[in-house]
Amino acid sequence: CFQLRSIQYLLGHAEPSALAAATPATDKRHFSLHTYTEYISAEELAKVDKMLSHLSEESKQAAATTLPTSEEDLCPICYAHPISAIFRPCSHKSCKACINQHLMNNKDCFFCKATITGVDDFTKPASS
């Protein structure tokens, strides 16, 4: 994974604050791919700028639409991903990543040790 501010830094849009604080004032030269014209064409830079704009906009939209996840909605195995799979026949739940990894070596439910015969997609029912 990468952070958008890393791309912004490469384009010379922003300097990470930690680097700015650690660099003596006399050595502060802003890095920018724009200064490497012999290696990077203007067309390539324009494409990177366009991609950065698109990713920034998508990131803002995703942040605005993402609802806070309660602990009850998180996978009880990893606590990193939302619950997205339900096991048959026992109806226990986890995220798809955890159950897929588990099923590579074991066919028993994490919780009740019943033999898992199938895994279905799980979507949380709408609250009333």
C-alpha positions in Angstrom: 0.0 0.0 0.0 1.1 3.6 -0.5 -0.1 6.9 0.7 -1.2 9.7 -1.6 1.1 12.1 0.1 4.0 10.0 -1.2 3.0 10.6 -4.8 2.4 14.3 -3.9 5.9 14.5 -2.6 7.3 12.9 -5.8 5.5 15.5 -7.8 6.9 18.3 -5.6 3.5 19.2 -4.3 4.3 18.8 -0.6 7.2 17.9 1.6 6.7 15.5 4.5 6.9 17.4 7.8 9.3 14.9 9.4 11.8 15.4 6.5 11.3 19.1 6.6 12.1 19.2 10.3 15.2 16.9 9.9 16.8 18.8 7.0 18.9 21.9 7.7 17.5 25.1 6.2 20.5 25.5 3.9 20.0 22.0 2.4 16.3 22.3 1.8 15.7 21.6 -1.9 12.3 20.4 -2.8 12.4 17.1 -4.7 10.2 17.0 -7.8 10.0 14.6 -10.7 9.4 17.7 -12.8 13.1 18.5 -12.6 14.1 15.1 -14.2 13.0 16.1 -17.7 15.6 13.9 -19.3 14.1 10.8 -17.7 10.4 11.6 -17.4 8.4 13.1 -20.2 5.8 15.9 -19.7 3.2 13.4 -20.9 4.1 10.9 -18.1 4.0 13.7 -15.5 0.6 14.7 -16.7 -0.6 11.2 -16.4 0.7 10.9 -12.9 -0.9 14.3 -12.0 -4.2 13.1 -13.4 -4.0 9.8 -11.5 -3.2 11.7 -8.3 -6.2 13.9 -8.8 -8.4 10.9 -9.5 -7.2 9.0 -6.4 -7.5 12.1 -4.2 -11.1 12.5 -5.2 -11.9 8.9 -4.8 -10.3 8.9 -1.4 -12.4 11.9 -0.3 -15.6 10.2 -1.5 -14.7 6.9 0.2 -14.0 8.7 3.5 -17.3 10.5 3.2 -19.4 7.4 2.5 -17.6 5.0 4.9 -19.6 4.5 8.1 -17.7 3.8 11.3 -17.5 0.1 11.8 -18.5 -1.2 15.2 -16.6 -3.9 16.8 -19.6 -6.3 16.3 -19.2 -5.8 12.5 -15.5 -6.8 12.5 -14.2 -10.3 11.8 -13.9 -12.1 15.2 -10.7 -13.7 14.0 -8.5 -10.8 12.7 -10.5 -7.7 13.8 -9.1 -6.1 10.6 -11.9 -6.6 8.1 -15.7 -6.5 8.2 -17.6 -9.7 8.4 -18.3 -10.8 4.9 -18.8 -14.6 5.0 -21.2 -17.0 6.7 -20.4 -20.7 7.1 -22.8 -23.5 6.4 -24.2 -25.3 8.2 -23.4 -23.6 11.5 -23.9 -19.9 10.5 -20.8 -18.6 12.2 -19.2 -15.6 10.5 -15.8 -14.1 9.6 -14.2 -12.1 6.8 -13.6 -13.9 3.5 -9.8 -13.6 3.9 -9.8 -15.5 7.2 -12.1 -18.3 6.1 -10.3 -18.8 2.8 -7.0 -19.1 4.6 -8.4 -21.5 7.1 -10.1 -23.7 4.5 -6.8 -24.3 2.8 -5.7 -26.6 5.7 -8.8 -27.2 7.7 -12.5 -27.8 7.0 -13.8 -27.3 10.6 -15.4 -24.2 11.9 -13.2 -21.9 14.0 -15.8 -21.7 16.7 -17.9 -24.9 17.0 -15.7 -27.4 15.0 -18.6 -28.4 12.8 -17.5 -29.4 9.3 -17.9 -26.5 6.9 -19.8 -27.6 3.8 -20.0 -24.1 2.2 -19.3 -20.4 2.6 -21.8 -17.8 1.5 -21.5 -14.0 1.2 -22.8 -12.2 4.2 -24.3 -8.7 4.2 -25.4 -7.1 7.4 -29.2 -6.8 7.5 -30.4 -3.2 7.5 -31.2 -1.9 11.0 -34.8 -0.9 11.6 
